[in-house]
Coordinates of C-alpha atoms in Angstrom, one line a residue:
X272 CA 3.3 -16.6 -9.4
X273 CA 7.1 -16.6 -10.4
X274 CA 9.3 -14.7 -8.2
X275 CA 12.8 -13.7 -10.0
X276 CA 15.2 -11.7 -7.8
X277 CA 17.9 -10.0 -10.6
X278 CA 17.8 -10.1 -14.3
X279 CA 20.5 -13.0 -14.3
X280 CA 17.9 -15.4 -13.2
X281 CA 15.2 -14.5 -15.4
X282 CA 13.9 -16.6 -18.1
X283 CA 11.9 -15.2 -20.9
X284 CA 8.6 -17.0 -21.5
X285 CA 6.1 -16.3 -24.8
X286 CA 5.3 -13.4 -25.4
X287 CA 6.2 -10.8 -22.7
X288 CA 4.0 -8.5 -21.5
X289 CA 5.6 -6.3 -19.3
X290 CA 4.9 -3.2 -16.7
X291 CA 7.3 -1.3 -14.4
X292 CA 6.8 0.8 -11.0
X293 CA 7.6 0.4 -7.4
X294 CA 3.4 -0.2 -7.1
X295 CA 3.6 1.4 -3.1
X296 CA -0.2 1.1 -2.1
X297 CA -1.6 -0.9 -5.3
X298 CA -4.3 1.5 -5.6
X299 CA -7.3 1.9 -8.7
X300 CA -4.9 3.4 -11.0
X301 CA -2.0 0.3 -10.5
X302 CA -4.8 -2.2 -10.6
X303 CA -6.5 -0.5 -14.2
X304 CA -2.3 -1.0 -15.3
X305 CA -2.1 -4.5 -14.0
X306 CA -5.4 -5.3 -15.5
X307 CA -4.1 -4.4 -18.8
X308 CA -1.1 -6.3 -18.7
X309 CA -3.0 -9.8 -17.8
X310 CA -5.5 -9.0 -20.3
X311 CA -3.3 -8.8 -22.9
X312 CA -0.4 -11.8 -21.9
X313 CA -3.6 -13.8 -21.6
X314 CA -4.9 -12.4 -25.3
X315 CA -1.6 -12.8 -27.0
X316 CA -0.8 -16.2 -25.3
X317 CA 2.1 -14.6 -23.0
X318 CA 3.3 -14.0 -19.9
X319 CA 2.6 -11.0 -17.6
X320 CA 5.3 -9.3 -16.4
X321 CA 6.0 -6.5 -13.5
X322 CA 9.3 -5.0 -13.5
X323 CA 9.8 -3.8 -9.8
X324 CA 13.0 -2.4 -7.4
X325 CA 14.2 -3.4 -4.2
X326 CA 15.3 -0.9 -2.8
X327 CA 12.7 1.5 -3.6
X328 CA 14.9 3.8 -5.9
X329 CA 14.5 7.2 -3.4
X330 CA 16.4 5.0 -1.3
X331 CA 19.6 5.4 -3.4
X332 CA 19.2 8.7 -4.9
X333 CA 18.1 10.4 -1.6
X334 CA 19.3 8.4 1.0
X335 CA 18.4 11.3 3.4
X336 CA 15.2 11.0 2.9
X337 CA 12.6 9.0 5.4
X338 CA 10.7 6.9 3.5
X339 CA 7.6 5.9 4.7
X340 CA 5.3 3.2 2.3
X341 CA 1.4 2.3 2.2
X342 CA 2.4 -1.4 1.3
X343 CA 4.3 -3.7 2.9
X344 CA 6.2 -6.0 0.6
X345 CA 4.3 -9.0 1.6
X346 CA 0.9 -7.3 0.7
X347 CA 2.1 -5.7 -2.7
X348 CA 3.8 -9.6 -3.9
X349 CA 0.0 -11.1 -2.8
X350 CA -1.7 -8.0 -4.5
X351 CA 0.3 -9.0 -7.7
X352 CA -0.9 -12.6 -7.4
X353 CA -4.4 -12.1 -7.0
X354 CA -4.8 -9.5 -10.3
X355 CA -2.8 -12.5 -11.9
X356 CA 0.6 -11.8 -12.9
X357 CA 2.7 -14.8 -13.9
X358 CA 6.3 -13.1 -12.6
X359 CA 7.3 -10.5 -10.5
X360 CA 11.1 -9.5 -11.3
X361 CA 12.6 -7.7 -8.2
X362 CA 15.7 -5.7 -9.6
X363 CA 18.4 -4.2 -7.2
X364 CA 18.6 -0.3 -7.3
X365 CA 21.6 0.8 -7.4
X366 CA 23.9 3.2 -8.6
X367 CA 24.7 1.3 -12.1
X368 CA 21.4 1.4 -12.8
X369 CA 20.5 4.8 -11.7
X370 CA 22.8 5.9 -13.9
X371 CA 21.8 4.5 -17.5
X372 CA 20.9 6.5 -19.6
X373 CA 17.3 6.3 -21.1
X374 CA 18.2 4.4 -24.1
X375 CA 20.7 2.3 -22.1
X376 CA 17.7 0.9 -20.1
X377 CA 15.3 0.8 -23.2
X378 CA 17.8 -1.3 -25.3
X379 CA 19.9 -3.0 -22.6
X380 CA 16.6 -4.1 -19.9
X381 CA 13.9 -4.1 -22.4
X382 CA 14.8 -5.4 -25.2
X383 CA 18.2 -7.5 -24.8
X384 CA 17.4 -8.6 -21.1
X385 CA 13.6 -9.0 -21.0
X386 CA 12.7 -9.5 -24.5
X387 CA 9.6 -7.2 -24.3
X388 CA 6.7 -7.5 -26.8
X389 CA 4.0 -5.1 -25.2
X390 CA 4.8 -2.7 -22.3
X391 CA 2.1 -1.1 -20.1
X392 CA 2.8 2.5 -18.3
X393 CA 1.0 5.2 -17.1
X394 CA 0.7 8.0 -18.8
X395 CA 3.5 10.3 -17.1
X396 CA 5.7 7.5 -17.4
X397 CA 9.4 8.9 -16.9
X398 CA 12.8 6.4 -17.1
X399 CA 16.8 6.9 -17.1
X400 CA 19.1 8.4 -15.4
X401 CA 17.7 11.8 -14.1
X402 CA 14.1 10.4 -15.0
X403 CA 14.9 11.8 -18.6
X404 CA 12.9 9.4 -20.6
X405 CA 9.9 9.9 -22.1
X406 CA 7.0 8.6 -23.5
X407 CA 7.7 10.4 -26.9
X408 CA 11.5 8.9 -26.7
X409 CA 9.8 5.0 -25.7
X410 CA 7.5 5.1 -28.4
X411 CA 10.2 6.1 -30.7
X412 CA 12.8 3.4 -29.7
X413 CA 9.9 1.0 -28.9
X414 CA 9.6 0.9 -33.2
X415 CA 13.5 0.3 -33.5
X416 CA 13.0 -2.9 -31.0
X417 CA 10.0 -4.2 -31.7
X418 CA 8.0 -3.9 -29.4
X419 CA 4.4 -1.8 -28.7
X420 CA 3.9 0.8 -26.0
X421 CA 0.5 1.3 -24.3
X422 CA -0.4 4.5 -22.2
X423 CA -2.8 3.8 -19.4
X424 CA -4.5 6.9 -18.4
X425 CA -4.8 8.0 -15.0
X426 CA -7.8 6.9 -13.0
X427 CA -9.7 10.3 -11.1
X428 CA -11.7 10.2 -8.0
X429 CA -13.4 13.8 -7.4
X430 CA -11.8 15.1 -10.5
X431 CA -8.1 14.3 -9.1
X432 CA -5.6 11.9 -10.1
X433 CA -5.3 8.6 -7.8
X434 CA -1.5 8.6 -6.9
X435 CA 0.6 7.4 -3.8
X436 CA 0.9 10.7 -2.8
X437 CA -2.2 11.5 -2.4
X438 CA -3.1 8.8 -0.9
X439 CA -0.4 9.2 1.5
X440 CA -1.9 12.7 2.5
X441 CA -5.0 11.4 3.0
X442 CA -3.7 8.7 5.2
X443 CA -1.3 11.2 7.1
X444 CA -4.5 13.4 7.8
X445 CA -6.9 10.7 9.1
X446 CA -8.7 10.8 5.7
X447 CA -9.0 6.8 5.6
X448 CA -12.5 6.6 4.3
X449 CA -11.1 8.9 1.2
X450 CA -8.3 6.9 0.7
X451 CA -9.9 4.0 0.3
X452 CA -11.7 4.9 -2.1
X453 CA -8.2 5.0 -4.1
X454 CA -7.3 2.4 -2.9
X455 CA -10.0 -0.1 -3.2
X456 CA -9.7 -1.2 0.1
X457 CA -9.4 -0.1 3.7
X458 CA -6.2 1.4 4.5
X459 CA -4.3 -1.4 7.1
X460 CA -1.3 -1.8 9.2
X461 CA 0.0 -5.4 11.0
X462 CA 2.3 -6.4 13.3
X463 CA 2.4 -8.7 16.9
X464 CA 0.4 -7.9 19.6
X465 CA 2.5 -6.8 22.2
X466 CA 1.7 -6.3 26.2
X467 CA 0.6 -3.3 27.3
X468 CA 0.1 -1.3 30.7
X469 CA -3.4 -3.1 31.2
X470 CA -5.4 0.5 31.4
X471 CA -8.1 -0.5 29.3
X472 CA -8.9 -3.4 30.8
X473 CA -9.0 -1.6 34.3
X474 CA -11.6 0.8 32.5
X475 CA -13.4 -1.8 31.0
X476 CA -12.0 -2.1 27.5
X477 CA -9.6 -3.8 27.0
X478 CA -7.3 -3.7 24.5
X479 CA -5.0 -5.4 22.1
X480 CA -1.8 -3.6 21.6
X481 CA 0.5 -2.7 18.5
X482 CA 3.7 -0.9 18.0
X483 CA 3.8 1.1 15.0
X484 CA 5.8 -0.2 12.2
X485 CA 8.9 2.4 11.3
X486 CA 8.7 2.4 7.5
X487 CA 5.2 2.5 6.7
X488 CA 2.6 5.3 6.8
X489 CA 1.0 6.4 9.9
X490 CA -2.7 7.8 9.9
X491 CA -3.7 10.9 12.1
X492 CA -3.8 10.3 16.2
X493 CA -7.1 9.7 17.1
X494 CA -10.3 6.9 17.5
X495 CA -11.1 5.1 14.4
X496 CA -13.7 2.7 13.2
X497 CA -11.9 -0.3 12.1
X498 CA -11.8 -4.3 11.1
X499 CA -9.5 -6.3 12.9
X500 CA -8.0 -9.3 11.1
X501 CA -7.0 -12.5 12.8
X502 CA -6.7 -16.0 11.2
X503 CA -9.1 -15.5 8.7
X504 CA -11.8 -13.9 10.9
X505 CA -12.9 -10.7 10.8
X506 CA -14.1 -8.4 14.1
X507 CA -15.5 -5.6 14.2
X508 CA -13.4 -3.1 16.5
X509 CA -12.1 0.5 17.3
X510 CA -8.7 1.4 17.2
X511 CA -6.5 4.8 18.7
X512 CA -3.2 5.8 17.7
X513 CA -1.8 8.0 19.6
X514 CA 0.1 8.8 22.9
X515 CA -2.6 8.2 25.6
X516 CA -2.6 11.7 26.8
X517 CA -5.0 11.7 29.2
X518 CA -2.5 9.4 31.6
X519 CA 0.6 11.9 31.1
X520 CA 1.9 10.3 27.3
X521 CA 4.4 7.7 26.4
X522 CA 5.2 5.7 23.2
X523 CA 3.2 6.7 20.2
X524 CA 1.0 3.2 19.4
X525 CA -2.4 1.4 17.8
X526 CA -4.7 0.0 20.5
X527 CA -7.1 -2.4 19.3
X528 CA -10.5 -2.9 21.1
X529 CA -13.3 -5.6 19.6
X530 CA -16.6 -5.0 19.8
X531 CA -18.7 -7.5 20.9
X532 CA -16.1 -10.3 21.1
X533 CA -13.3 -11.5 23.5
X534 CA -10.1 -13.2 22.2
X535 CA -6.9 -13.7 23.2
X536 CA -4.4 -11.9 20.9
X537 CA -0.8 -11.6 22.8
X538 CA 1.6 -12.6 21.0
X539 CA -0.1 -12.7 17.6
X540 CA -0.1 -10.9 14.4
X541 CA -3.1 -8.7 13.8
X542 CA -4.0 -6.9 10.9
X543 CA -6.1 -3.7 11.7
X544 CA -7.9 -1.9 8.5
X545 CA -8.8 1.7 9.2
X546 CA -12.7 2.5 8.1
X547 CA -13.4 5.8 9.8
X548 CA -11.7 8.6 11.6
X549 CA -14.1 8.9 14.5
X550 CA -12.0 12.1 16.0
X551 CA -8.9 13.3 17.0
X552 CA -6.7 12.4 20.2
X553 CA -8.1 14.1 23.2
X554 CA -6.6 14.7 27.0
X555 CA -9.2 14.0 29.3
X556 CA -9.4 15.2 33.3
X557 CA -10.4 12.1 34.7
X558 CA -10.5 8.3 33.8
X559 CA -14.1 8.2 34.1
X560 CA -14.6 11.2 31.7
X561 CA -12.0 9.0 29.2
X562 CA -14.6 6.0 29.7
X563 CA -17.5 7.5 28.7
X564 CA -16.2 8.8 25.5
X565 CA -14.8 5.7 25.1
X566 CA -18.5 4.4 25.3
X567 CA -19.5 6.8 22.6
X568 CA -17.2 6.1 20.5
X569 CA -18.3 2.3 20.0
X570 CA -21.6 3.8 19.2
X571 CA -20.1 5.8 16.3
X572 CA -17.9 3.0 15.3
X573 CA -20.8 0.6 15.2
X574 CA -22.4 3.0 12.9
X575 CA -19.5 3.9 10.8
X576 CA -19.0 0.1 10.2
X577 CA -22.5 -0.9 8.9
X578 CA -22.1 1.8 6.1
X579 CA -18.6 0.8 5.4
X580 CA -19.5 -1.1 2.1
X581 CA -21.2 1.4 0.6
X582 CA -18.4 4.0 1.3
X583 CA -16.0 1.6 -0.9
X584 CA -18.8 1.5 -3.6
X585 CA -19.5 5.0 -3.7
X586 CA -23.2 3.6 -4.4

């Protein structure tokens, strides 16, 4: 997969086939839209296309605002490989372009930069300064250019749209089983394994230790069934966020216990994917009392993790 950073350096190919979005989460409804756009470059003869920012544009137009993302930017370029896109064009937001007009970008991007044969958006597709475009005015000016629109409609889960937001909810309430099953995949958060006070090991599980990252979404505090990726492999584990309560607080942070294995992970990255919630952060009176829930919760998480494939499936 082609990476093009600007539209200076972009070079059409046959037949473009092109989608736009900032894709945060790649979740069923991107993936039916990304779907569609490989199906038909590879129909047609063409090349698929997504259209993406850098910055993510709320960072221009609400610079206030704290922006917190399901995806990192890593996963969401390997996410695009794997459904098959051909090129990924990472445009600049900024305030020139925030402040085309609708038919600015329609004739100015679309059709004179990126010579656009089909384009791919979801139904509630907006564009232009203000977000004043719609899909009456691109299917309008789509005829005048040459090019053909296609609305993708929204996928439902439980009779609701699949959306960032909500799967940013569900994340942000410890809802990681229902947001996987938007997403397609286990909710997950990476990063080095850093040292830690050495607790768990004094109470007899010991844990690897990650700080959370600053930009992307946190679930709930609490105990969680998880996978922990390392290097390919895959372990079972459980995993806590939270501030360790029971031992007077501190830094808000993931510790990562594996179940039924023993490896050596200072200093490395980890990947942890969030199954189950198990329950929420408690404050226990003694270390002993923190133990034996502790040994509980590996029962639950043992059991949470065998049905884990069949919560994705829904089957």
């Amino acid at each position: 997969m082609k990476i093009t950073r600007g539209l200076a350096d972009y070079t059409r190919g046959p037949h473009p086939v092109l989608t736009i979005g900032n894709f945060d989460g790649q979740h069923k409804g991107h993936l039916e839209l990304l779907q569609a756009v490989v199906d038909r470059a590879a129909e047609a003869g063409g090349t698929s296309l997504v259209l993406t920012f850098d910055p993510h544009p709320l960072t221009v137009l609400k610079p206030d605002l704290s922006l917190r993302f399901l995806t990192s930017a890593e996963d969401k370029l390997a996410r695009f490989r794997e459904v098959g896109i051909h090129e990924v064009i990472l445009i600049e937001f900024d305030k020139a372009l925030a402040s085309l007009s609708p038919a600015e970008f329609v004739f100015q991007i679309l059709r004179d930069r990126l010579g656009v044969r089909d384009l791919f958006v979801g139904e509630d597709f907006a564009f232009g300064k203000d977000r004043a475009g719609t899909m009456s005015d691109l299917a309008q000016w789509a005829l005048r250019t040459g090019f053909r629109v296609h609305a993708v409609p929204a996928v439902r889960i439980d009779g609701e749209v699949v959306s960032s937001s909500r799967i940013r909810r569900l994340v942000q309430a410890g809802e990681v089983h229902a947001a996987a099953r938007c997403l397609g995949r286990h909710y997950a958060l990476a990063g080095p394994v850093v040292r830690g006070d050495q607790r768990g090991q004094a109470l007899g599980w010991p844990t690897a230790n990650l700080r959370l990252p600053d930009d992307r979404v946190i679930p709930a505090d609490g105990v969680y069934a998880a996978i922990a990726c390392h290097r390919g492999q895959r372990f079972d584990a459980v995993a806590y966020i939270g501030t360790r309560p029971t031992f007077g607080g501190g830094d808000r942070l993931i510790e990562v216990y594996l179940l039924d294995e023993e490896v050596d992970l200072y200093g490395e990255d980890l990947r942890v994917e969030f199954v189950q919630r198990l329950r929420g952060d408690l404050a226990f009176a003694t270390a002993d009392e923190l133990a034996t829930r502790i040994r509980h919760d590996v029962v639950l998480a043992k059991e949470s993790l065998r049905s884990a494939a069949k919560m994705l499936t829904g089957r």
